[in-house]
Amino acid sequence: MFINVSKWKCFVVEIFIYLIFFLIFKDYYKN
């Protein structure tokens, strides 16, 4: 169970980082 939770956490963090990176890149490209 702990391993599953850890993998889920890693997955969520990865998606979150990608989303932030995409938003920053979009904002930077716009300006």
mmCIF file of C-alpha atoms in Angstrom:
data_model
loop_
_atom_site.group_PDB
_atom_site.id
_atom_site.type_symbol
_atom_site.label_atom_id
_atom_site.label_comp_id
_atom_site.label_asym_id
_atom_site.label_seq_id
_atom_site.Cartn_x
_atom_site.Cartn_y
_atom_site.Cartn_z
ATOM 1 C CA MET A 1 0.000 0.000 0.000
ATOM 2 C CA PHE A 2 2.778 2.421 0.904
ATOM 3 C CA ILE A 3 4.514 1.783 -2.416
ATOM 4 C CA ASN A 4 1.260 2.463 -4.272
ATOM 5 C CA VAL A 5 0.756 5.745 -2.431
ATOM 6 C CA SER A 6 4.355 6.759 -3.116
ATOM 7 C CA LYS A 7 3.939 6.066 -6.832
ATOM 8 C CA TRP A 8 0.705 8.045 -6.885
ATOM 9 C CA LYS A 9 2.407 10.944 -5.110
ATOM 10 C CA CYS A 10 5.269 10.921 -7.613
ATOM 11 C CA PHE A 11 2.776 10.813 -10.491
ATOM 12 C CA VAL A 12 0.774 13.760 -9.134
ATOM 13 C CA VAL A 13 3.941 15.778 -8.499
ATOM 14 C CA GLU A 14 5.166 15.119 -12.037
ATOM 15 C CA ILE A 15 1.873 16.239 -13.558
ATOM 16 C CA PHE A 16 1.831 19.316 -11.310
ATOM 17 C CA ILE A 17 5.374 20.298 -12.370
ATOM 18 C CA TYR A 18 4.541 19.789 -16.044
ATOM 19 C CA LEU A 19 1.395 21.909 -15.671
ATOM 20 C CA ILE A 20 3.262 24.765 -13.959
ATOM 21 C CA PHE A 21 6.049 24.606 -16.542
ATOM 22 C CA PHE A 22 3.480 24.728 -19.357
ATOM 23 C CA LEU A 23 1.667 27.709 -17.814
ATOM 24 C CA ILE A 24 4.918 29.633 -17.256
ATOM 25 C CA PHE A 25 6.113 28.864 -20.793
ATOM 26 C CA LYS A 26 2.740 29.981 -22.222
ATOM 27 C CA ASP A 27 2.808 33.223 -20.228
ATOM 28 C CA TYR A 28 6.420 33.901 -21.224
ATOM 29 C CA TYR A 29 5.710 33.191 -24.903
ATOM 30 C CA LYS A 30 2.676 35.490 -24.841
ATOM 31 C CA ASN A 31 4.715 38.438 -23.546
#
